[in-house]
CSV table of C-alpha atoms and ligand atoms in Angstrom, one decimal:
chain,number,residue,atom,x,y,z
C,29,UNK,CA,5.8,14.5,-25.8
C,30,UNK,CA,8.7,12.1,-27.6
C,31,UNK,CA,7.0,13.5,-31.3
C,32,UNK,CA,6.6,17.0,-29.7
C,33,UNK,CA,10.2,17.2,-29.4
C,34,UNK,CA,12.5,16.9,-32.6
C,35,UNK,CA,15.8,16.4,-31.2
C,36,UNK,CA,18.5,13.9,-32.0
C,37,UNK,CA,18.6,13.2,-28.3
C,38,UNK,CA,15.5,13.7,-25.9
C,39,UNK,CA,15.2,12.2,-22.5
C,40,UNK,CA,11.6,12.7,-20.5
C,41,UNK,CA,12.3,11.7,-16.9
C,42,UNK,CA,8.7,11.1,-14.9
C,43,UNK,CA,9.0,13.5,-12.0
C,44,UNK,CA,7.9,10.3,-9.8
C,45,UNK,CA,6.8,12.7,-6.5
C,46,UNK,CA,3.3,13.0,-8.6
C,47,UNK,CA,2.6,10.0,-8.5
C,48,UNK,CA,4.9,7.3,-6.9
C,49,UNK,CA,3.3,3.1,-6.6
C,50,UNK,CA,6.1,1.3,-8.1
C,51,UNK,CA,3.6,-0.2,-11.0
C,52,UNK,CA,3.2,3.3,-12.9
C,53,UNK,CA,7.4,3.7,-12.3
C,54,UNK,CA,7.5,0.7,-14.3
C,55,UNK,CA,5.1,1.0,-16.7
C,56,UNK,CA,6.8,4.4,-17.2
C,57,UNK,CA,10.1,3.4,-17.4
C,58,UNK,CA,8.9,0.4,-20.1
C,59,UNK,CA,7.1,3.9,-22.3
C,60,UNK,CA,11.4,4.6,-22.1
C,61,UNK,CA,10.8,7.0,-19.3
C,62,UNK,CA,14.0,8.1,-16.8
C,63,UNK,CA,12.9,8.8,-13.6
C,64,UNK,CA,13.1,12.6,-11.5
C,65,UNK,CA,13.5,12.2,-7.9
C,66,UNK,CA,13.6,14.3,-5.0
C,67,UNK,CA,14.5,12.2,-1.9
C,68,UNK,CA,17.1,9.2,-1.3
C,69,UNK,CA,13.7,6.8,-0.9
C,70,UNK,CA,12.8,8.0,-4.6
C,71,UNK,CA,16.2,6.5,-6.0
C,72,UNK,CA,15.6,3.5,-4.0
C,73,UNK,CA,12.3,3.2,-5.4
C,74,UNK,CA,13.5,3.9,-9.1
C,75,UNK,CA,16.1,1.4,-8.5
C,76,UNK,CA,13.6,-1.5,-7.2
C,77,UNK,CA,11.2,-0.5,-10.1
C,78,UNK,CA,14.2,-1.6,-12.9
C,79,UNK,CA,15.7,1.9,-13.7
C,80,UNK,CA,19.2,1.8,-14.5
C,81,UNK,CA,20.9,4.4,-12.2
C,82,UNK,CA,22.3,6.8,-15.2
C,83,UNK,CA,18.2,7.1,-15.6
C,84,UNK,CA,17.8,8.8,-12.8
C,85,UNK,CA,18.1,12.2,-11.9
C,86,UNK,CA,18.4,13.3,-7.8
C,87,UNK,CA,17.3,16.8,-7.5
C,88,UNK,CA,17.5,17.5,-4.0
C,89,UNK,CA,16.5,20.6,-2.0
C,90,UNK,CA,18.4,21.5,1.5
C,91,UNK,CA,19.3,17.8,2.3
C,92,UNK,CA,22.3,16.6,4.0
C,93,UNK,CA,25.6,16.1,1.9
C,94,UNK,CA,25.2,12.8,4.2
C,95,UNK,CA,21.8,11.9,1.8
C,96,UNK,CA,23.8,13.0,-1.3
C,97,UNK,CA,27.2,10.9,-0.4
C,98,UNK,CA,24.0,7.6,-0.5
C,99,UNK,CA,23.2,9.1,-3.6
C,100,UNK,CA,27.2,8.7,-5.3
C,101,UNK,CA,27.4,5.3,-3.6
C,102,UNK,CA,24.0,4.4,-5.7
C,103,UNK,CA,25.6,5.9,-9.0
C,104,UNK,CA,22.8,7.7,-9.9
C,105,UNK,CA,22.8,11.4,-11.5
C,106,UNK,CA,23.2,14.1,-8.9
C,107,UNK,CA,21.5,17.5,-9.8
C,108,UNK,CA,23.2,20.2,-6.8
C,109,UNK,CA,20.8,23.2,-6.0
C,110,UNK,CA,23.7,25.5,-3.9
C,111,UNK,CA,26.8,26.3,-3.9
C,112,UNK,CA,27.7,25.1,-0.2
C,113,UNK,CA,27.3,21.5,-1.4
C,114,UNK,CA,28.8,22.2,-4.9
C,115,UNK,CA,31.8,23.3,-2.9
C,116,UNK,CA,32.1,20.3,-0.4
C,117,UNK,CA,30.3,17.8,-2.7
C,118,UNK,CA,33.4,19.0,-5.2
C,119,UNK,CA,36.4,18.8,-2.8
C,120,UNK,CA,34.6,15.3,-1.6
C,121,UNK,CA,34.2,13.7,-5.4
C,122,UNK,CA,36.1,16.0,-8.0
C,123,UNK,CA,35.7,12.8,-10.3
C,124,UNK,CA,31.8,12.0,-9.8
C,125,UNK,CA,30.3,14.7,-12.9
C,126,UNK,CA,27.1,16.3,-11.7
C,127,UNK,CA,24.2,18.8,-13.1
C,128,UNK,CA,23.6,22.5,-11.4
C,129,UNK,CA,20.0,23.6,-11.0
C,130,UNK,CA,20.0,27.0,-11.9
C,131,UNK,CA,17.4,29.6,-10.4
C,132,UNK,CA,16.4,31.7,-13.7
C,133,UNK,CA,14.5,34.4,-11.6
C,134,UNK,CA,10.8,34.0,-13.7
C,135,UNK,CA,7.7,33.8,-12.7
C,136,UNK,CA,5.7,30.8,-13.6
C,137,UNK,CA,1.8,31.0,-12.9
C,138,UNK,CA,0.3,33.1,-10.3
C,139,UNK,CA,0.2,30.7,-7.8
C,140,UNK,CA,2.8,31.5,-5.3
C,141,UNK,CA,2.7,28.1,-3.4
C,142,UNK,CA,3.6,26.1,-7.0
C,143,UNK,CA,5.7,29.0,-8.5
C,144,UNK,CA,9.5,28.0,-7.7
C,145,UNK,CA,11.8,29.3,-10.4
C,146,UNK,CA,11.2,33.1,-8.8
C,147,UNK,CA,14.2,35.7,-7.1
C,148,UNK,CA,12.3,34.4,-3.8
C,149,UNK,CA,12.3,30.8,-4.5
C,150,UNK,CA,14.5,28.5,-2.6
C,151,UNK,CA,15.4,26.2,-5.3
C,152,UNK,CA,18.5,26.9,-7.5
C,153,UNK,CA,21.3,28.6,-7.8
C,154,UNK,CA,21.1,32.1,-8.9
C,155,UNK,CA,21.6,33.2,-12.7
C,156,UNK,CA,24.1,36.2,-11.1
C,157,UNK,CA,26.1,33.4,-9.5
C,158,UNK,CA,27.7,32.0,-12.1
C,159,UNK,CA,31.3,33.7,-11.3
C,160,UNK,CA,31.4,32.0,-8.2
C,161,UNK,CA,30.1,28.2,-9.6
C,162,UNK,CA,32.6,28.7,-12.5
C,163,UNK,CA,35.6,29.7,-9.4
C,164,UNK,CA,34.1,26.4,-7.5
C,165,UNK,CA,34.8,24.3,-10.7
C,166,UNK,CA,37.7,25.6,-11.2
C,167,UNK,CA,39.4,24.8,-8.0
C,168,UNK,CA,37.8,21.8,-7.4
C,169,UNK,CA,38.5,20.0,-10.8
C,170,UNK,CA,35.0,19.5,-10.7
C,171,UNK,CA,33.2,18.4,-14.1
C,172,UNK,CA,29.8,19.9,-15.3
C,173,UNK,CA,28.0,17.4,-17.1
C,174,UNK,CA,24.2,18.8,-16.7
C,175,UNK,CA,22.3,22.3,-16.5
C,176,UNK,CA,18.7,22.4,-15.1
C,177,UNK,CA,15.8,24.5,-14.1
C,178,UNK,CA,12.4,23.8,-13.1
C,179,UNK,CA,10.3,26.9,-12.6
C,180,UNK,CA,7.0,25.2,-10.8
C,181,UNK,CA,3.8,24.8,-12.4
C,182,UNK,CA,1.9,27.1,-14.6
C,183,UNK,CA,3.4,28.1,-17.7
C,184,UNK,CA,0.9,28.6,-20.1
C,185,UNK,CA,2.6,29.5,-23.3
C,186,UNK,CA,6.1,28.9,-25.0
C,187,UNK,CA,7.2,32.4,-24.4
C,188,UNK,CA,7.8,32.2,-20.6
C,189,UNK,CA,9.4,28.8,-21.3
C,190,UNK,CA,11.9,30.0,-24.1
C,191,UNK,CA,12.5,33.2,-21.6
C,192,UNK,CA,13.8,30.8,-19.2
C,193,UNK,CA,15.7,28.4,-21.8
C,194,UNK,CA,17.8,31.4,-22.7
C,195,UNK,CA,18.7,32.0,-19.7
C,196,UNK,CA,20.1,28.3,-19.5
C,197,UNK,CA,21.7,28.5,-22.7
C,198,UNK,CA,23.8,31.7,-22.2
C,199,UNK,CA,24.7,29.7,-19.2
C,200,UNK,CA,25.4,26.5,-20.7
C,201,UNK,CA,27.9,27.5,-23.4
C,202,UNK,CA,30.5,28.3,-20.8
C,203,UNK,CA,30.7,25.2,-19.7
C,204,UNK,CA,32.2,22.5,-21.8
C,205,UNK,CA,31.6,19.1,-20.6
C,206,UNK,CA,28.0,19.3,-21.0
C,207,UNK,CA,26.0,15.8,-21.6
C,208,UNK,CA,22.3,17.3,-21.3
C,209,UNK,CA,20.2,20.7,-20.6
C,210,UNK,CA,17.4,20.0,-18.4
C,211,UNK,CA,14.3,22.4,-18.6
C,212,UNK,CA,12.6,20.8,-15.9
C,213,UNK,CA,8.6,20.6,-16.1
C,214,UNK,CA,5.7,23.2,-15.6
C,215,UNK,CA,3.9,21.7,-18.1
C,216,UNK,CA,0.1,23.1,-17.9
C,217,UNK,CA,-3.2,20.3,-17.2
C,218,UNK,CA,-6.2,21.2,-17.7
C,219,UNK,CA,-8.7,20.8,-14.4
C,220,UNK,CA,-11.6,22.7,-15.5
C,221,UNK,CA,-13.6,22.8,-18.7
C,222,UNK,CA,-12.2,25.6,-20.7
C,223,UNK,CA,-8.9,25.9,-18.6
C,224,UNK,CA,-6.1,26.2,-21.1
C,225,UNK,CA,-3.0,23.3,-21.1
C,226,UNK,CA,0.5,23.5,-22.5
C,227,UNK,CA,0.3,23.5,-26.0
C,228,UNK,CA,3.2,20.5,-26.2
C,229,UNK,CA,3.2,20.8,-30.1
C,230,UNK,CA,3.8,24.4,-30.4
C,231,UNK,CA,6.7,24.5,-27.0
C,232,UNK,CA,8.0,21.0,-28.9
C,233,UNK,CA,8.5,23.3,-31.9
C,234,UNK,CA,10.0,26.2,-30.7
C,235,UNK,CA,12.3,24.2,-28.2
C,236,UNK,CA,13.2,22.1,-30.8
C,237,UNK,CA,14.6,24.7,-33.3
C,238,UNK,CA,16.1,27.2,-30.6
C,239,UNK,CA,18.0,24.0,-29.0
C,240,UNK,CA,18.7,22.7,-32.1
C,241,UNK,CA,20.5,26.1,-32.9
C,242,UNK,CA,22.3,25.8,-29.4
C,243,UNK,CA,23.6,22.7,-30.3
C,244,UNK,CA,25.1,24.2,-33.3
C,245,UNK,CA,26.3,26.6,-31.7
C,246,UNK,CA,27.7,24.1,-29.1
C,247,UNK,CA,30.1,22.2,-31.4
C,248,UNK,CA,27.9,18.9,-30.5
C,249,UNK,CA,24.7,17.0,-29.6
C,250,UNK,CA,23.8,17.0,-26.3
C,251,UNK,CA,20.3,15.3,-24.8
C,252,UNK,CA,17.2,17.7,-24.0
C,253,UNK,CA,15.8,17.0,-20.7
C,254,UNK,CA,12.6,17.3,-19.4
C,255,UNK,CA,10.9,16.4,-16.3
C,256,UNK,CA,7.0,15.9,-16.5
C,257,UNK,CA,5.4,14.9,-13.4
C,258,UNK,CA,1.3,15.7,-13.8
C,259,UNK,CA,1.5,16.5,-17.2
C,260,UNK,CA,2.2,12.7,-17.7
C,261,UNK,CA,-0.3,11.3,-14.7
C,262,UNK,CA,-2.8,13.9,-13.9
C,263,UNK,CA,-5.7,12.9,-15.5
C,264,UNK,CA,-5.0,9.7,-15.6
C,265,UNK,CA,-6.1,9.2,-12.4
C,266,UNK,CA,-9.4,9.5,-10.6
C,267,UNK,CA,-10.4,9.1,-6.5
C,268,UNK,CA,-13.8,7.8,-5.8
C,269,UNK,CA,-14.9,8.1,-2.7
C,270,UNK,CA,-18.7,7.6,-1.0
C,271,UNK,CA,-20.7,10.6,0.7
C,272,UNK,CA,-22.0,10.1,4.2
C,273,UNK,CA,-24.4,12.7,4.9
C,274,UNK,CA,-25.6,15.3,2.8
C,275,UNK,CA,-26.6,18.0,5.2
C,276,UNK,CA,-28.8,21.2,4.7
C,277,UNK,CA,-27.3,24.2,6.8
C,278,UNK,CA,-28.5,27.8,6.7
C,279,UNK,CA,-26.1,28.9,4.3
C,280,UNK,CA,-25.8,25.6,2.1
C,281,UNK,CA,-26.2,21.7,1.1
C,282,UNK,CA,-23.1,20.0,1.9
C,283,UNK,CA,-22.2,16.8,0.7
C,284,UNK,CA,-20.2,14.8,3.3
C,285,UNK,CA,-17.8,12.6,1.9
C,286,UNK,CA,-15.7,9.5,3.8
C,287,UNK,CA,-12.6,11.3,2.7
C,288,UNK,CA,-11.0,14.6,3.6
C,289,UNK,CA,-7.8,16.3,3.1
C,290,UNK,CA,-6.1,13.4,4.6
C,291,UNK,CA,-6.9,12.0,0.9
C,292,UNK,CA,-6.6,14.9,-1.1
C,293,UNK,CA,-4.8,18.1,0.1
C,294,UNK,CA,-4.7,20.5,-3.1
C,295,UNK,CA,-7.9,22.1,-2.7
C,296,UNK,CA,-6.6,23.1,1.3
C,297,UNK,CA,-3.0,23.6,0.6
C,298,UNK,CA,-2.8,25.1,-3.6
C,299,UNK,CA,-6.5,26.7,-3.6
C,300,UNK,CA,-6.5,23.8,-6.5
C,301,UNK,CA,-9.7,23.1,-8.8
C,302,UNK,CA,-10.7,19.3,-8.9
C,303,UNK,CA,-13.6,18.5,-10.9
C,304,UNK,CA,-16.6,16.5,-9.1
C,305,UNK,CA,-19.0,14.1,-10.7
C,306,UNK,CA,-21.5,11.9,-9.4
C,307,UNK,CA,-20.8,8.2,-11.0
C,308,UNK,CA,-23.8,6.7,-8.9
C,309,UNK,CA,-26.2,9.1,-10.7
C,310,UNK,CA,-25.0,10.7,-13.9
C,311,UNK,CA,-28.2,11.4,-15.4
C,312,UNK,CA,-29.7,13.3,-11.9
C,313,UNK,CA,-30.7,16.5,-11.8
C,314,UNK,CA,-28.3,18.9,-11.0
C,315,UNK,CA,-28.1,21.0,-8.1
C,316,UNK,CA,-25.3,22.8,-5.7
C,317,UNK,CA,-23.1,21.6,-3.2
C,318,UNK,CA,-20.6,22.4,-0.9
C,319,UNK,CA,-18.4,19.1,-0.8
C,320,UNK,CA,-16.5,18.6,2.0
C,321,UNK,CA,-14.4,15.9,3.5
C,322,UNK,CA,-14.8,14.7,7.1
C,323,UNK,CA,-11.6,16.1,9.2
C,324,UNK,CA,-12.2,17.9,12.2
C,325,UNK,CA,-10.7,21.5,10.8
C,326,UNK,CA,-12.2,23.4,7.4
C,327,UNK,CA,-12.1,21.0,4.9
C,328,UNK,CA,-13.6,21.5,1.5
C,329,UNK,CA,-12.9,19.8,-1.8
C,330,UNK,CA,-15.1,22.5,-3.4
C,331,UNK,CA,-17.9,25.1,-3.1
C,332,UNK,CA,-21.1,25.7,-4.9
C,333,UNK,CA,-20.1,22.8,-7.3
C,334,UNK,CA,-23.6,22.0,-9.7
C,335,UNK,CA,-23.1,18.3,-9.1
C,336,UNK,CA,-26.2,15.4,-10.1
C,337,UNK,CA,-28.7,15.3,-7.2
C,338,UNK,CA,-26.1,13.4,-4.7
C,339,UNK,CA,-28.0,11.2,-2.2
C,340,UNK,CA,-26.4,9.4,0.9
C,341,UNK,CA,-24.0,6.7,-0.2
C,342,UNK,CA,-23.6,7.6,-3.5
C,343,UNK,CA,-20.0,7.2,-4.8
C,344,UNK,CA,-18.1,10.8,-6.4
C,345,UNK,CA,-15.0,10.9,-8.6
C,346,UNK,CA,-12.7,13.8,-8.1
C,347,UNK,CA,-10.6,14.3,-11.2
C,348,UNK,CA,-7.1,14.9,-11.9
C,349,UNK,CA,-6.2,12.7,-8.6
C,350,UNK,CA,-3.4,11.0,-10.8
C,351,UNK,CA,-0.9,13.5,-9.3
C,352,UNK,CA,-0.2,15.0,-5.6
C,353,UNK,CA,-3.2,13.0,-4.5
C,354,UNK,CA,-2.0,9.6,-3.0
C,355,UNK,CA,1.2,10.7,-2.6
C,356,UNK,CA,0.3,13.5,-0.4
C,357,UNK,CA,-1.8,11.9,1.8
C,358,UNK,CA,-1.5,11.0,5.2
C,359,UNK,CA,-3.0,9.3,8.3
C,360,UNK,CA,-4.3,12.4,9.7
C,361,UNK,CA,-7.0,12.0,12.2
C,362,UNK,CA,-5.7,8.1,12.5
C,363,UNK,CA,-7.4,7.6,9.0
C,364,UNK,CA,-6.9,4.8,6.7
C,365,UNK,CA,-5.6,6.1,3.1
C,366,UNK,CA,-7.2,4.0,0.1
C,367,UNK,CA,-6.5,1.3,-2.1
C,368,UNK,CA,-5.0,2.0,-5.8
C,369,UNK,CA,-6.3,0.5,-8.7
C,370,UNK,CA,-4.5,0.6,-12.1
C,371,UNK,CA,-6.6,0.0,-14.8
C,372,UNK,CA,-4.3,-1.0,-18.0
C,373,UNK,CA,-5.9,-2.5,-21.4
C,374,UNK,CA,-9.2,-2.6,-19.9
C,375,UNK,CA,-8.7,-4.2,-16.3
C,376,UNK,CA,-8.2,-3.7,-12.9
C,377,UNK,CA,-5.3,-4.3,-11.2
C,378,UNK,CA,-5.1,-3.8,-7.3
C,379,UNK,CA,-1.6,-2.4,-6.4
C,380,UNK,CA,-1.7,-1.1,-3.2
C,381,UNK,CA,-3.7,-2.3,-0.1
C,382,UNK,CA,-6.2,-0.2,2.0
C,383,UNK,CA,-4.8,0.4,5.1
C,384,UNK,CA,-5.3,-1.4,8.4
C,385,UNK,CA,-5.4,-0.4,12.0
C,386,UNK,CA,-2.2,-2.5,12.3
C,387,UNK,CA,-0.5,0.1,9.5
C,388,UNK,CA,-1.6,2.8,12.2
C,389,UNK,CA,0.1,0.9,15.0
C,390,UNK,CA,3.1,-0.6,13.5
C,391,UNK,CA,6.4,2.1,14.4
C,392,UNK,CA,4.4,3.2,17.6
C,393,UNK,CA,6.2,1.8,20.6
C,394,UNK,CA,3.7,1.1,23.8
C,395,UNK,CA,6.0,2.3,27.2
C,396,UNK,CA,4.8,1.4,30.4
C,397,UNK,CA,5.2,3.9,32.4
C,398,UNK,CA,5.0,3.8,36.6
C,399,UNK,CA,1.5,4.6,37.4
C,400,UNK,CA,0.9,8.4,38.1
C,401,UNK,CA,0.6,9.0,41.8
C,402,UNK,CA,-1.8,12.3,42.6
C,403,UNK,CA,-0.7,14.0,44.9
E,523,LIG,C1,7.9,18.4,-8.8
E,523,LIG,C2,9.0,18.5,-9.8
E,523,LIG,C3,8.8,18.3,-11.1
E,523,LIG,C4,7.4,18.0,-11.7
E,523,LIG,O1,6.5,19.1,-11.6
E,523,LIG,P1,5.1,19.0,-12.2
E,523,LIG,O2,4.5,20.3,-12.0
E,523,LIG,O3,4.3,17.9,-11.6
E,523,LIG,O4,5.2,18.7,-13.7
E,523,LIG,C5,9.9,18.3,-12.0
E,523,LIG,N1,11.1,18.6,-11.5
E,523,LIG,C6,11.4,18.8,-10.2
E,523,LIG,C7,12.8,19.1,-9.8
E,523,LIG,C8,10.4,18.8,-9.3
E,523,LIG,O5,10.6,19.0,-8.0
């Protein structure tokens, strides 16, 4: 991505909700990564992994001004997605610059659960709002130092991205105190064979030159923003896990696995593809499968997968778990989520634990209560 993007100022911030154990934050940040977050406990974390606080950008949605006011007091930069906050956030810190997300009103992808950027999107303040940001600013004293949109996941090809960039920049030149123009992420992994990916080269290029004529058109340099979050960690990452029972139903062979949605939630929540491969037995014959995981409610990490002739205990890797994998899991059904492994230069590191039944117990608080009298 850094020789994708010709620019006299380029800053990639890891969108660190994808993947979040404080070893990739820092092996990120060491690449010369900033770091995108979404939550108060995200700064925090960017903080304790060694990112200087003008590295990272807070991009909240519908929190408290309470959670943005921690935010100020941590100095980091502040990215405000409405114009209720812009207004008090304004009147609160007239002096503290901060960045606007901007809703462009595209569509990114067909997926309607990843597609954010849209007229029915939450995130962002509308393109057709600008009268009413510019009135904030003006009567708040309010400085402008950052312009941003993310549209969600799925943009295929540099024309939907450059659609949405011009939108930004005929927004951008009417403000003057502009530092950076942040174009978010949506950047396209491939989870399938033949699936297409963001061409980086080809959006580098085009970016590149249209920015570079912004810029121009500016009257000065200012830093291209982007804010990568699988792109940079999808594949990356892989989640093994063992199969319990392979069982022959009427309709199918399902492969039972000791995992379930607890572990892995795209496939239930996005509809998402995750490859399936048999690392016990490579070579085996293949044959179909329904692989599903082991929660008491429908849940299937794929159907009629051709898959190496599974047997019982066999161990399976689902692919593309380097992003919204972990860090979507839970303890649903009182389960355990895994240990992480980072392999780096050829060995394994363990950086985070497998969970105990003492992690399940910890914040629950045992009441006595007076003993139930029947009546
Ligand atoms: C989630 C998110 C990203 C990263 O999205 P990917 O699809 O993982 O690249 C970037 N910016 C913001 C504001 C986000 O919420």
């Amino acid at each position: 991505m850094v020789n994708a993007f010709q620019v006299p100022k380029l800053q990639l911030l890891d969108a660190c909700k994808a993947l979040s154990n404080i070893n990739i934050l820092r092996y990120l940040r060491q690449l010369g990564a900033g770091l995108d977050t979404v939550s108060i406990q995200e700064v925090e974390m960017g903080l304790h992994a060694g990112f200087s606080p003008q590295d990272i950008v807070y991009t909240p949605n519908c929190v408290s001004l309470e959670e943005i006011e921690e935010a100020v007091a941590l100095g980091v930069r502040i990215n405000i997605d409405n114009t209720s906050i812009l207004e008090q956030f304004g009147q609160a810190h007239p002096n503290y610059p901060v960045c606007i997300r901007i809703n462009p009103h595209i569509m990114a992808g067909l997926n309607a659960k990843t597609a954010v950027g849209h007229i029915d999107s939450k995130f962002g303040i509308s393109f057709h709002q600008m009268p009413l940001v510019h009135r904030i600013v003006k009567a708040t004293g309010l400085t402008i130092e950052g312009i941003h949109m993310h549209t969600g996941s799925g943009i295929l090809d540099a024309g939907v991205f450059l659609q949405g960039a011009e939108i930004l920049f005929s927004i951008a030149k009417d403000f003057p105190d502009l530092t950076y123009l942040d174009f978010g992420s949506g950047f396209k992994v491939p989870y399938r064979d033949g699936d297409a990916e963001t061409d980086i080269e080809d959006l580098g290029e085009k970016i590149s030159e249209r920015f570079h004529a912004f810029c121009q058109e500016y009257g000065r340099d200012i830093t291209l923003t982007f804010e990568p979050g699988k792109y940079l960690v999808s594949e990356a990452g892989y989640f093994f896990t063992r199969v319990n029972v392979i069982k022959q139903t009427t309709s199918t062979v399902f492969a039972g696995l000791d995992s379930g949605l607890n572990h892995l939630i795209r496939p239930m929540l996005y509809d998402a593809y995750h490859e399936i491969s048999n690392v016990s037995r490579p070579m085996g014959k293949p044959r179909f499968y329904t692989v599903v995981g082991y929660i008491c409610e429908t849940d299937t990490f794929g159907i009629n997968r051709r898959i190496p002739d599974i047997q019982e205990g066999d161990v399976l890797a689902i692919h593309n778990a380097g992003a919204y994998c972990y860090s979507m899991a839970s303890n649903y059904n009182s389960r355990f989520r895994p240990a992480e492994v980072m392999v780096h230069n050829g060995q394994a590191h363990l950086i985070r634990q497998r969970e105990k039944m003492e992690d399940l117990m910890r914040n629950q608080i045992e009441v006595h209560l007076p003993e139930m009298v029947r009546k």
